Coordinates of C-alpha atoms in Angstrom, one line a residue:
Chain L
M1 CA -0.2 -0.3 0.3
T2 CA 1.1 3.5 -0.4
A3 CA 1.6 5.9 2.2
T4 CA -1.6 7.8 2.2
T5 CA 0.3 10.6 4.9
G6 CA -0.2 13.4 1.8
A7 CA -4.4 12.9 1.2
G8 CA -4.7 14.6 4.3
R9 CA -2.6 17.4 4.0
S10 CA -5.3 20.2 3.9
A11 CA -5.2 23.4 2.4
H12 CA -7.7 25.3 5.1
P13 CA -6.6 23.5 8.1
E14 CA -9.2 25.7 10.6
R15 CA -11.2 24.4 9.6
P16 CA -12.8 22.9 12.9
G17 CA -14.2 18.8 12.7
K18 CA -12.5 15.7 13.3
S19 CA -10.0 13.6 11.2
D20 CA -9.5 9.4 12.2
G21 CA -6.2 9.3 9.2
V22 CA -6.8 10.5 6.5
C23 CA -10.7 11.2 5.7
S24 CA -12.9 13.6 8.6
E25 CA -15.9 14.6 9.7
F26 CA -18.7 17.3 8.5
T27 CA -21.8 17.4 10.5
V28 CA -24.8 20.9 9.6
F29 CA -27.3 21.3 11.7
T30 CA -29.3 24.2 11.0
E31 CA -33.3 25.2 11.2
I32 CA -35.7 24.5 8.7
K33 CA -37.8 27.7 7.0
P34 CA -41.0 27.7 9.1
G35 CA -43.6 25.4 7.0
H36 CA -41.1 24.1 4.6
A37 CA -40.4 20.4 6.3
D38 CA -43.0 18.5 4.0
A39 CA -40.9 20.3 1.2
L40 CA -38.1 18.8 1.6
R41 CA -39.1 15.8 2.5
E42 CA -40.3 15.9 -0.9
D43 CA -37.1 17.3 -1.9
L44 CA -35.3 14.2 -0.4
A45 CA -38.0 11.8 -1.6
A46 CA -37.1 13.0 -5.0
M47 CA -33.1 12.7 -4.2
A48 CA -34.1 8.6 -3.5
D49 CA -35.6 7.9 -6.5
T50 CA -34.0 5.1 -7.9
A51 CA -34.5 7.1 -11.1
D52 CA -31.7 9.5 -10.7
D53 CA -29.9 7.0 -9.0
E54 CA -27.1 6.6 -11.4
R55 CA -26.9 10.2 -11.8
V56 CA -26.3 10.3 -8.3
H57 CA -23.3 8.4 -8.5
A58 CA -21.8 9.0 -11.0
A59 CA -21.3 13.2 -10.0
V60 CA -20.1 11.4 -6.4
R61 CA -17.2 9.2 -8.3
Q62 CA -16.4 12.6 -9.4
I63 CA -16.0 14.4 -6.3
G64 CA -14.1 11.3 -5.8
T65 CA -13.2 12.6 -1.8
L66 CA -16.5 11.6 -0.3
H67 CA -17.3 8.8 1.6
D68 CA -20.8 8.5 2.5
A69 CA -23.6 11.3 3.0
R70 CA -26.7 11.4 4.8
H71 CA -29.7 14.2 5.4
V72 CA -31.8 13.8 8.9
I73 CA -35.0 15.5 9.6
F74 CA -35.3 15.4 13.2
D75 CA -36.6 17.7 16.7
N76 CA -40.6 17.7 14.8
D77 CA -40.0 19.5 11.0
T78 CA -37.9 22.7 12.5
R79 CA -34.5 21.1 12.4
F80 CA -31.9 19.3 9.4
M81 CA -28.4 17.4 9.6
F82 CA -26.9 16.9 7.1
A83 CA -23.7 14.9 7.5
S84 CA -20.5 13.3 5.7
V85 CA -17.3 10.8 5.8
F86 CA -14.7 12.6 3.3
D87 CA -11.0 12.3 2.4
G88 CA -8.7 15.4 2.9
S89 CA -9.9 18.7 3.7
W90 CA -14.5 19.8 3.1
D91 CA -13.2 22.8 1.4
T92 CA -11.0 21.4 -0.6
Y93 CA -13.4 20.2 -3.5
I94 CA -16.1 22.7 -2.8
D95 CA -16.2 24.8 -5.2
D96 CA -16.2 21.7 -8.3
F97 CA -18.3 20.1 -5.9
A98 CA -20.6 23.1 -6.5
K99 CA -21.5 22.5 -10.5
T100 CA -22.2 19.3 -10.4
V101 CA -25.3 17.2 -10.1
V102 CA -25.3 16.8 -6.6
G103 CA -24.1 20.8 -6.4
E104 CA -28.0 21.4 -6.9
R105 CA -29.9 19.0 -5.4
F106 CA -27.6 20.2 -2.2
D107 CA -28.7 23.6 -3.2
K108 CA -32.7 22.4 -3.3
V109 CA -33.0 20.9 -0.4
F110 CA -30.3 23.8 1.4
S111 CA -33.2 26.1 0.2
H112 CA -35.2 24.9 2.6
S113 CA -32.8 25.9 5.6
V114 CA -32.9 29.7 7.8
G115 CA -30.0 32.4 5.3
F116 CA -28.9 29.5 3.1
P117 CA -26.6 31.2 0.8
G118 CA -26.4 29.3 -2.2
V119 CA -24.5 26.3 -3.0
K120 CA -22.6 28.0 -5.6
D121 CA -22.4 31.5 -3.4
P122 CA -18.6 33.0 -2.3
G123 CA -19.9 33.1 0.8
V124 CA -21.3 29.6 1.5
K125 CA -18.7 27.4 2.7
D126 CA -18.8 30.5 5.9
W127 CA -21.9 29.6 6.0
F128 CA -21.6 25.8 5.9
V129 CA -18.6 26.3 8.8
A130 CA -21.1 28.1 11.4
H131 CA -23.7 25.8 11.1
Q132 CA -20.8 23.0 11.8
A133 CA -21.0 21.3 15.3
P134 CA -17.5 19.2 15.1
A135 CA -18.1 15.8 16.4
G136 CA -17.1 14.5 19.1
V137 CA -15.3 11.1 18.1
F138 CA -14.5 10.1 14.7
V139 CA -13.1 6.7 14.0
S140 CA -12.8 5.7 10.5
A141 CA -12.7 1.7 10.1
Y142 CA -10.4 2.2 7.2
P143 CA -8.1 5.1 8.3
D144 CA -5.3 4.2 5.6
L145 CA -7.9 4.4 3.1
T146 CA -9.1 7.4 0.3
V147 CA -11.5 7.0 -1.9
Q148 CA -9.5 6.7 -4.5
Q149 CA -7.0 4.2 -3.4
I150 CA -11.0 1.9 -2.2
Y151 CA -12.0 1.9 -5.5
K152 CA -8.3 1.2 -7.0
D153 CA -8.4 -1.9 -4.6
Q154 CA -11.8 -2.7 -5.7
R155 CA -10.3 -2.8 -8.9
V156 CA -7.2 -5.0 -8.5
D157 CA -9.6 -7.3 -6.0
E158 CA -12.0 -7.5 -9.6
A159 CA -9.1 -8.2 -11.4
F160 CA -7.0 -10.6 -9.9
Q161 CA -10.6 -12.6 -8.8
E162 CA -10.2 -12.5 -12.9
V163 CA -6.8 -13.8 -13.0
L164 CA -7.2 -16.9 -10.4
D165 CA -10.1 -17.8 -12.3
T166 CA -7.7 -19.4 -16.0
A167 CA -6.6 -21.6 -15.9
E168 CA -3.8 -20.5 -18.2
F169 CA -2.8 -19.0 -14.2
R170 CA -3.3 -22.3 -12.2
A171 CA -0.3 -23.8 -15.1
A172 CA 1.7 -21.3 -14.2
L173 CA 2.5 -22.0 -10.8
E174 CA 2.9 -25.3 -11.1
N175 CA 5.4 -24.5 -14.3
P176 CA 9.2 -25.8 -12.6
A177 CA 10.2 -22.7 -14.5
N178 CA 7.9 -20.2 -12.8
A179 CA 9.2 -21.8 -9.6
E180 CA 11.7 -19.4 -8.3
L181 CA 8.8 -16.4 -8.8
V182 CA 6.2 -18.4 -7.5
A183 CA 8.8 -19.1 -4.1
T184 CA 9.3 -15.0 -2.6
P185 CA 7.7 -14.2 -0.3
A186 CA 5.8 -10.8 -2.0
F187 CA 4.3 -13.9 -4.7
Q188 CA 3.5 -16.2 -1.6
K189 CA 1.4 -13.0 0.1
L190 CA -0.3 -13.0 -3.1
L191 CA -1.3 -16.7 -2.7
E192 CA -2.3 -16.3 0.6
E193 CA -5.1 -14.0 -0.7
A194 CA -5.4 -16.6 -4.1
S195 CA -6.1 -19.0 -1.6
A196 CA -9.7 -17.7 0.2
Chain A
M1 CA -11.3 52.9 -22.4
K2 CA -11.9 50.6 -25.2
P3 CA -13.4 47.0 -24.9
A4 CA -11.9 43.7 -26.6
D5 CA -13.0 41.8 -28.2
S6 CA -15.5 39.6 -26.1
S7 CA -16.4 35.8 -27.5
G8 CA -18.5 32.7 -26.5
A9 CA -21.9 33.7 -25.4
T10 CA -22.1 36.0 -22.1
G11 CA -20.2 38.7 -24.3
V12 CA -18.2 39.4 -21.5
R13 CA -16.1 42.5 -22.7
V14 CA -12.4 43.0 -20.4
E15 CA -11.4 46.5 -20.2
I16 CA -7.9 45.0 -21.6
D17 CA -6.6 48.4 -21.9
D18 CA -6.7 48.1 -18.1
V19 CA -4.8 44.9 -17.6
Q20 CA -1.6 45.1 -17.3
S21 CA 0.4 43.7 -19.3
G22 CA 2.5 41.6 -17.6
A23 CA -0.4 40.6 -16.2
L24 CA -1.3 37.9 -19.0
R25 CA 0.6 38.1 -21.8
P26 CA 2.2 35.1 -22.3
R27 CA 6.3 35.1 -21.6
P28 CA 9.0 36.3 -24.9
V29 CA 10.1 33.2 -26.6
P30 CA 13.6 34.0 -26.4
Y31 CA 13.7 35.7 -23.1
E32 CA 15.7 38.9 -21.4
G33 CA 14.4 39.8 -17.5
K34 CA 14.8 41.0 -14.6
F35 CA 12.6 40.6 -11.4
I36 CA 12.9 44.0 -8.4
F37 CA 11.6 43.7 -5.3
L38 CA 11.2 47.6 -3.1
R39 CA 10.8 48.6 0.5
V40 CA 8.9 51.6 0.4
D41 CA 10.2 54.0 4.4
D42 CA 7.6 56.6 3.5
R43 CA 3.6 56.7 2.2
H44 CA 3.9 59.7 0.4
A45 CA 7.8 58.6 -1.7
G46 CA 5.9 55.4 -2.0
R47 CA 2.9 57.3 -3.7
A48 CA 5.7 59.3 -5.7
L49 CA 7.5 56.6 -7.1
L50 CA 4.7 55.0 -8.1
R51 CA 3.6 58.4 -10.4
R52 CA 6.5 57.9 -12.0
L53 CA 5.8 54.5 -12.3
L54 CA 2.4 55.2 -14.4
P55 CA 3.8 56.0 -17.3
V56 CA 6.6 53.2 -17.5
T57 CA 3.1 50.4 -16.6
S58 CA 2.2 49.2 -20.0
G59 CA -1.5 48.0 -20.4
G60 CA -3.5 45.9 -22.7
L61 CA -3.0 43.1 -25.6
P62 CA 1.1 43.2 -27.2
D63 CA 1.7 44.6 -30.9
A64 CA 1.7 42.2 -33.5
D65 CA 3.9 44.9 -34.8
R66 CA 6.6 46.0 -32.4
S67 CA 7.7 42.1 -31.0
G68 CA 10.5 43.8 -29.4
E69 CA 8.4 45.6 -27.0
A70 CA 9.2 44.9 -23.0
W71 CA 7.1 45.9 -20.5
V72 CA 6.9 46.5 -17.0
A73 CA 4.4 44.8 -14.3
V74 CA 3.8 46.3 -10.9
A75 CA 2.6 44.2 -8.1
F76 CA 2.3 44.8 -4.6
T77 CA 1.8 42.9 -1.1
Y78 CA 0.6 43.2 1.9
Q79 CA 2.8 44.9 3.5
G80 CA 3.3 46.5 0.5
L81 CA -0.5 48.0 0.1
R82 CA 0.0 49.5 4.2
A83 CA 2.9 50.7 3.3
L84 CA 1.4 52.7 1.3
G85 CA -1.2 53.7 3.5
V86 CA -4.7 51.6 1.4
P87 CA -7.2 52.6 4.0
Q88 CA -8.0 50.0 6.8
E89 CA -11.2 48.3 5.8
S90 CA -9.7 48.1 2.4
L91 CA -6.5 46.0 3.7
D92 CA -9.1 44.1 5.3
S93 CA -11.9 43.0 1.7
F94 CA -9.1 41.3 0.2
P95 CA -8.5 37.5 0.7
Q96 CA -7.1 36.1 3.5
A97 CA -4.0 34.1 1.9
F98 CA -2.9 36.8 0.2
R99 CA -3.5 39.4 4.3
A100 CA -1.0 36.2 5.5
G101 CA 1.6 36.1 2.5
M102 CA 3.2 32.7 1.0
A103 CA 5.3 32.2 4.5
A104 CA 2.2 31.7 6.4
R105 CA 1.1 29.0 3.8
A106 CA 4.3 27.6 3.7
E107 CA 3.4 24.0 5.5
L108 CA -0.2 24.1 3.7
I109 CA 2.1 25.2 0.0
G110 CA 4.5 22.4 0.4
D111 CA 7.6 24.0 1.2
V112 CA 8.3 22.7 4.5
G113 CA 11.8 21.5 4.7
E114 CA 15.0 22.4 3.5
S115 CA 12.2 24.8 1.4
A116 CA 10.0 26.3 5.0
P117 CA 11.2 30.3 5.1
A118 CA 13.1 29.6 7.6
H119 CA 15.5 29.0 5.1
W120 CA 14.8 31.0 2.3
E121 CA 17.3 33.7 1.1
A122 CA 16.6 37.2 2.4
P123 CA 13.4 39.5 1.4
F124 CA 11.3 36.9 1.0
G125 CA 9.5 35.9 4.2
T126 CA 10.9 38.8 6.2
G127 CA 7.4 41.5 5.3
D128 CA 10.0 44.3 3.4
V129 CA 9.0 43.0 0.1
H130 CA 6.7 45.6 -0.4
I131 CA 6.5 46.6 -4.6
A132 CA 7.6 43.9 -7.3
L133 CA 8.4 45.0 -10.3
S134 CA 9.4 42.8 -13.1
A135 CA 10.6 43.9 -17.1
L136 CA 11.1 41.2 -19.4
S137 CA 11.3 41.3 -23.2
S138 CA 12.6 39.8 -25.7
D139 CA 15.3 42.2 -26.7
A140 CA 17.8 43.1 -24.2
A141 CA 18.2 46.5 -25.7
Q142 CA 14.8 47.5 -25.3
L143 CA 14.7 46.1 -22.1
D144 CA 18.3 47.8 -20.7
R145 CA 15.9 51.4 -22.3
E146 CA 13.2 50.2 -19.9
L147 CA 15.2 49.5 -17.0
K148 CA 16.3 52.4 -17.4
R149 CA 13.2 54.6 -17.2
A150 CA 12.0 52.5 -13.9
R151 CA 15.2 52.8 -12.6
V152 CA 14.7 57.0 -12.9
A153 CA 11.5 56.4 -11.1
Y154 CA 12.7 54.5 -7.6
E155 CA 15.9 55.7 -7.4
D156 CA 15.2 59.1 -8.1
T157 CA 13.0 58.5 -4.4
P158 CA 14.5 58.2 -1.3
G159 CA 12.3 57.2 0.9
V160 CA 12.4 53.6 -0.9
Q161 CA 15.1 51.0 -1.7
V162 CA 15.7 48.3 -3.6
I163 CA 16.3 45.1 -1.1
W164 CA 16.2 42.7 -4.3
Q165 CA 17.1 42.5 -7.4
Q166 CA 17.3 39.2 -10.1
E167 CA 18.2 38.8 -13.7
V168 CA 16.8 36.4 -15.9
R169 CA 17.1 34.7 -19.6
Q170 CA 16.6 32.2 -21.6
L171 CA 19.2 29.5 -21.4
P172 CA 21.3 29.3 -25.6
T173 CA 20.0 25.6 -25.5
G174 CA 16.0 27.5 -24.8
R175 CA 15.2 25.1 -22.5
T176 CA 15.6 25.1 -18.2
T177 CA 17.6 24.5 -16.1
F178 CA 16.7 21.1 -16.3
G179 CA 17.2 20.8 -20.0
F180 CA 12.7 21.1 -20.8
R181 CA 11.0 23.7 -23.1
D182 CA 9.3 25.8 -21.2
G183 CA 6.3 28.5 -21.2
I184 CA 4.4 26.4 -23.9
S185 CA 0.9 26.4 -22.1
H186 CA -1.5 29.7 -22.1
P187 CA -4.9 29.2 -20.7
N188 CA -7.5 30.4 -23.8
I189 CA -9.1 33.3 -21.8
E190 CA -13.0 34.2 -22.5
G191 CA -13.7 38.3 -24.5
V192 CA -9.7 38.9 -23.8
G193 CA -8.7 38.2 -27.6
L194 CA -5.2 36.8 -27.3
P195 CA -5.2 32.7 -28.6
G196 CA -4.7 30.0 -26.2
S197 CA -1.7 27.5 -27.0
N198 CA -4.3 24.7 -27.3
P199 CA -6.7 25.1 -29.3
Q200 CA -8.9 22.4 -28.2
E201 CA -9.6 24.6 -24.7
A202 CA -12.9 25.5 -24.4
P203 CA -12.2 29.0 -23.5
I204 CA -12.3 29.9 -19.7
K205 CA -14.2 32.7 -18.1
A206 CA -12.5 35.9 -17.0
G207 CA -13.5 35.7 -13.9
E208 CA -10.7 33.5 -13.2
F209 CA -8.1 35.3 -14.6
I210 CA -9.0 38.6 -13.9
L211 CA -11.4 40.5 -10.9
G212 CA -14.1 42.3 -11.7
Y213 CA -15.8 39.3 -14.3
P214 CA -17.8 36.2 -13.5
D215 CA -15.5 33.3 -12.6
E216 CA -16.3 29.2 -13.7
T217 CA -18.6 29.4 -10.9
G218 CA -21.1 31.7 -12.1
S219 CA -20.2 34.5 -9.7
L220 CA -17.7 37.3 -9.8
P221 CA -14.4 36.6 -8.0
P222 CA -14.2 38.1 -4.6
M223 CA -12.8 41.8 -5.0
P224 CA -10.4 44.0 -3.0
E225 CA -12.6 47.7 -2.4
P226 CA -12.7 50.0 -3.5
E227 CA -14.3 48.6 -7.1
V228 CA -11.0 51.8 -8.1
L229 CA -8.9 48.9 -6.2
G230 CA -9.8 45.4 -6.8
R231 CA -11.1 46.1 -10.2
N232 CA -8.8 44.7 -13.8
G233 CA -6.5 43.4 -11.4
T234 CA -5.3 39.7 -10.3
Y235 CA -2.9 38.4 -7.9
A236 CA 0.6 36.7 -8.7
A237 CA 2.2 33.9 -7.1
V238 CA 6.0 34.6 -7.4
R239 CA 8.9 31.9 -6.2
K240 CA 12.0 31.4 -6.1
I241 CA 12.6 27.6 -7.0
H242 CA 16.6 26.5 -7.3
T243 CA 16.2 23.1 -9.0
N244 CA 19.1 21.1 -8.5
V245 CA 20.2 19.5 -11.6
A246 CA 22.7 17.0 -10.4
A247 CA 20.6 14.9 -8.9
W248 CA 18.1 15.0 -11.3
R249 CA 20.9 13.7 -13.8
R250 CA 22.5 11.1 -10.9
Y251 CA 18.9 9.3 -9.9
L252 CA 18.2 9.3 -13.4
R253 CA 21.9 7.9 -14.6
A254 CA 20.4 5.6 -11.7
N255 CA 17.1 4.0 -12.7
S256 CA 18.0 3.7 -16.4
S257 CA 20.4 1.4 -17.8
S258 CA 21.0 3.3 -21.0
A259 CA 21.0 7.5 -22.6
E260 CA 17.9 6.2 -24.3
E261 CA 16.2 5.1 -21.5
E262 CA 17.3 7.7 -19.2
A263 CA 15.3 10.5 -22.7
R264 CA 13.0 8.2 -22.0
L265 CA 12.5 8.0 -18.1
A266 CA 13.2 12.0 -17.7
A267 CA 10.2 12.0 -20.4
K268 CA 8.1 10.5 -18.3
M269 CA 8.4 12.6 -15.7
V270 CA 7.8 15.6 -17.0
G271 CA 5.3 15.1 -19.4
R272 CA 7.6 16.2 -22.7
W273 CA 10.7 15.9 -24.1
P274 CA 13.3 17.8 -24.2
S275 CA 12.6 19.1 -27.6
G276 CA 8.5 20.9 -26.0
A277 CA 7.0 17.4 -28.3
P278 CA 4.5 16.1 -25.7
L279 CA 4.5 12.1 -25.0
T280 CA 0.5 12.2 -25.5
L281 CA 1.4 13.0 -29.4
T282 CA 4.9 11.1 -29.4
P283 CA 5.6 8.6 -27.2
E284 CA 8.0 6.7 -28.6
H285 CA 11.0 9.3 -28.8
D286 CA 10.9 13.5 -29.5
D287 CA 10.2 15.2 -32.5
P288 CA 12.0 18.9 -32.7
E289 CA 9.7 19.3 -36.0
L290 CA 6.3 18.5 -33.9
A291 CA 7.3 20.6 -30.7
A292 CA 8.8 24.0 -33.9
D293 CA 5.0 23.9 -34.5
P294 CA 2.7 26.4 -32.3
Q295 CA -0.8 24.1 -34.2
R296 CA 0.4 20.9 -32.9
V297 CA 2.9 21.5 -29.5
N298 CA -0.1 22.0 -27.7
N299 CA -3.3 20.3 -28.8
F300 CA -4.3 17.5 -27.3
L301 CA -6.6 16.3 -24.6
Y302 CA -5.7 13.3 -22.6
R303 CA -9.0 11.3 -21.8
E304 CA -9.3 9.7 -25.3
N305 CA -6.6 8.8 -26.4
D306 CA -4.7 8.4 -22.7
D307 CA -7.0 8.0 -19.7
R308 CA -4.3 5.1 -18.4
G309 CA -1.6 7.1 -19.0
Y310 CA 0.8 4.4 -20.8
R311 CA 1.7 7.4 -22.6
C312 CA 1.7 10.0 -20.7
P313 CA 1.4 8.6 -16.6
A314 CA -1.2 10.9 -14.8
S315 CA 1.9 11.8 -12.3
A316 CA 3.9 14.0 -15.2
H317 CA 4.6 17.2 -14.5
I318 CA 2.8 18.6 -16.9
R319 CA -0.3 15.8 -16.8
R320 CA -0.4 17.1 -13.0
T321 CA 0.2 20.5 -13.1
N322 CA -2.8 21.5 -16.7
P323 CA -5.1 17.9 -16.4
R324 CA -6.9 18.9 -19.2
D325 CA -9.6 16.7 -20.1
S326 CA -8.4 13.3 -17.7
T327 CA -9.9 11.8 -15.7
I328 CA -9.5 13.3 -12.3
I329 CA -11.3 14.6 -8.3
G330 CA -12.4 18.0 -9.1
D331 CA -13.3 19.8 -12.5
A332 CA -9.7 20.6 -14.1
R333 CA -11.3 24.3 -15.3
M334 CA -11.5 25.3 -11.9
H335 CA -7.4 24.7 -11.0
R336 CA -6.2 27.0 -14.6
L337 CA -3.2 28.5 -14.3
I338 CA -1.1 31.5 -15.6
R339 CA 2.1 30.7 -15.6
R340 CA 6.0 32.1 -15.9
G341 CA 8.8 30.8 -15.9
T342 CA 11.6 32.2 -16.3
T343 CA 15.3 31.0 -15.6
Y344 CA 17.9 31.9 -13.3
G345 CA 22.2 31.3 -13.1
P346 CA 24.8 29.4 -15.0
P347 CA 23.2 26.3 -17.0
L348 CA 25.0 23.0 -15.6
P349 CA 27.2 21.7 -18.3
E350 CA 26.4 19.0 -20.4
G351 CA 26.7 15.9 -19.3
V352 CA 28.2 16.7 -15.3
L353 CA 26.8 14.6 -13.0
E354 CA 27.8 16.5 -9.7
D355 CA 26.9 19.4 -8.3
D356 CA 29.2 22.8 -8.9
G357 CA 27.7 25.0 -6.0
A358 CA 26.3 27.4 -8.5
D359 CA 22.4 29.4 -8.1
R360 CA 20.5 27.7 -11.3
G361 CA 16.6 27.5 -11.2
L362 CA 13.9 29.7 -11.8
V363 CA 11.7 32.7 -10.8
G364 CA 8.0 31.3 -11.6
V365 CA 5.0 33.3 -11.6
F366 CA 1.5 32.2 -11.4
L367 CA -0.7 34.7 -11.8
G368 CA -4.5 34.2 -11.3
A369 CA -7.4 35.4 -9.3
H370 CA -8.4 33.4 -6.7
L371 CA -4.9 32.8 -4.8
E372 CA -6.6 29.5 -2.6
R373 CA -8.1 27.8 -5.4
Q374 CA -5.9 28.5 -8.0
F375 CA -1.9 28.3 -6.3
E376 CA -3.1 26.8 -3.2
F377 CA -4.7 24.2 -4.3
I378 CA -2.5 22.9 -7.0
K379 CA 0.3 22.8 -4.9
A380 CA -1.6 21.1 -1.6
E381 CA -4.2 18.9 -4.2
W382 CA -2.0 18.5 -7.2
V383 CA 2.3 18.7 -7.0
N384 CA 1.8 17.8 -3.1
D385 CA -0.2 14.5 -2.9
G386 CA -1.6 11.7 -5.6
N387 CA -4.8 11.3 -4.4
F388 CA -6.8 12.7 -7.4
I389 CA -5.6 10.4 -10.0
G390 CA -6.2 7.6 -7.1
Y391 CA -2.3 7.6 -6.2
P392 CA -2.6 9.1 -1.8
G393 CA 0.8 9.9 -1.5
E394 CA 2.7 10.5 -4.1
Q395 CA 3.8 13.8 -5.3
D396 CA 5.1 15.4 -8.5
P397 CA 8.4 14.3 -9.6
V398 CA 10.0 17.2 -10.3
A399 CA 7.9 19.7 -8.3
G400 CA 7.7 17.8 -5.5
H401 CA 9.7 17.4 -2.3
H402 CA 10.4 14.2 -2.2
G403 CA 13.1 14.5 0.4
G404 CA 14.6 10.6 -0.4
T405 CA 11.2 8.5 -0.4
G406 CA 8.7 10.0 -2.4
T407 CA 7.0 7.2 -4.6
V408 CA 5.9 7.3 -8.5
T409 CA 4.2 4.6 -10.4
I410 CA 4.6 4.8 -14.8
P411 CA 1.9 2.8 -16.2
E412 CA 3.3 0.3 -18.5
K413 CA 2.3 -2.6 -19.6
P414 CA 2.5 -5.9 -17.8
V415 CA 3.5 -4.2 -15.0
R416 CA 3.9 -0.3 -14.2
R417 CA 6.7 0.4 -12.6
R418 CA 7.5 2.6 -9.3
L419 CA 9.9 5.1 -9.2
Q420 CA 11.2 4.5 -5.7
N421 CA 13.0 7.0 -3.2
L422 CA 13.4 10.5 -5.4
P423 CA 15.1 13.2 -4.3
S424 CA 13.6 16.6 -4.1
F425 CA 14.5 18.7 -7.3
V426 CA 13.4 21.3 -6.5
V427 CA 14.2 23.5 -3.2
T428 CA 11.4 27.2 -2.9
R429 CA 14.1 29.6 -2.3
G430 CA 11.6 32.5 -1.6
G431 CA 7.8 33.4 -2.7
E432 CA 5.7 36.3 -2.1
Y433 CA 2.1 36.6 -3.6
C434 CA 1.2 39.8 -4.7
F435 CA -1.2 42.0 -5.9
V436 CA -1.1 43.0 -9.9
P437 CA -3.9 46.1 -10.4
G438 CA -4.8 47.5 -12.6
L439 CA -3.7 51.1 -14.6
R440 CA -6.8 52.5 -13.0
A441 CA -6.5 51.2 -9.5
L442 CA -2.4 52.7 -10.3
R443 CA -3.5 55.7 -10.0
W444 CA -5.9 55.3 -6.9
L445 CA -2.7 54.1 -5.2
A446 CA -0.4 56.9 -6.8
E447 CA -2.3 59.7 -5.2
L448 CA -3.8 57.9 -1.8
E449 CA -3.9 61.3 0.2
G450 CA -3.1 61.3 3.7

């Protein structure tokens, strides 16, 4: 595994929020505009609609640093929470993010919150930070892995499994001409993964 | 004021004649130039100096009929604007990165270790740099004449001190100290009337480079107040970078088994061959003829022909710092820069592998309307990290600060190559964030009262 220390380097170290390894948490609490809870609920339901699923996953892939995100209405329809986990600093990619389909949806969803200036407004980062509540504890199951590394690991495993399914690979393993390579500790590690 | 021809749907008209010529125009080839830093000890003297500099400072686009022309550009650090007596509410309206200065941002842009401000050459990072003058020309005699005119302005002004000077000039090879032609890419800026170097690049909003016009986000870039000060200005990150050419050559030698392989490895790290021919168009060998053709040398994208980087690695210097349409995290158009690299110091003679102790490298000027989203982002995310291309922690092979432990992945079939234990080939000797005002703003500064 490549060292991942650089991924956590932030261009905006002053931002609040807890980090674990390369990723950080971001949680925002806002006030829902009076009478807007149902409209917000409808927008969230539309976001969850599978018809839009592909577009949104493509946009999340384009952003490339977002591990997950959730939107929650609470306190008797008066308050709203957005929570996410991402690589590096939250506002590293926020300008780019405003240009994706996810940015549009953000705009729609947060338009029901009191005082939201719009996702393309130059002051939007300050607004989010003003509504952010840093976690008391934030822990990741994979503190060394960025979203990009996870994608890569997934691709490598899929390709590896495909190789394991070929008869040629088995034959090559048993071929005495390859004995030296197969005996190396590095290759033995690979075989250990191949064995289950 | 004559607006430049507009292009694009928005019909934005840039007041190009008010923008300093030194801000937008590409560097001449060949070139000679000089950077001069001044300290203002007396605000009235500083303003008097500006009044004398005004007629020397040119605006607008280069004149095709005057190829020998030279131009002087004037820029100010935050401390410089303070020294000139710019009102506090105006000073407070500048973005935080500019107010803090480059030295204060060193850690996040990766100027650490031997590149840290503690080791910078004086007066970089001391707060003494107030005014930065630059003069560039393709003609030495013309440069001299312009510099004489500028010198009259500051030499006759007690209360203003010259505190640093650096001569730059193109090496006889026409290449950088590392041996590569540079200064090839220039963005296609909407409404400015200068051609971009890549015919395939869609015009980028003027507000990415000049204050007072909408940028790629659709908003106006944050602008200092009053409007007369901000409008038609831009920001410049000015950096003096020492290049360790001997270390570069030794690393290439140690990781190759022939001269041919050495040249190929160097090209893989840079993304271009020494002539400037891009690997994306000619992956196996240099092609000086292609490189000499301005219609072809920069006419390429990455995604269609080289998405996986078998020709030009995703980690190569030119691909990282200008990823064009590459598959990356985010949107490359949000992080475009005007780059102007100039060379200082003597070349290390061909074939020499031991350091001769001479100071050589480049003075780089990186221009744009957003210091944080452009210069700082590119340094922190693209030069000093590789997560955006799926190689977390891997730095730019040429411009990264590797400290002997760097790795770089070069895609190859059947198995990718991984360079190990990279030393740093560059050391930051100093840098300053500057504001490059428009000409009306320059007059406003010259006429400040109190």
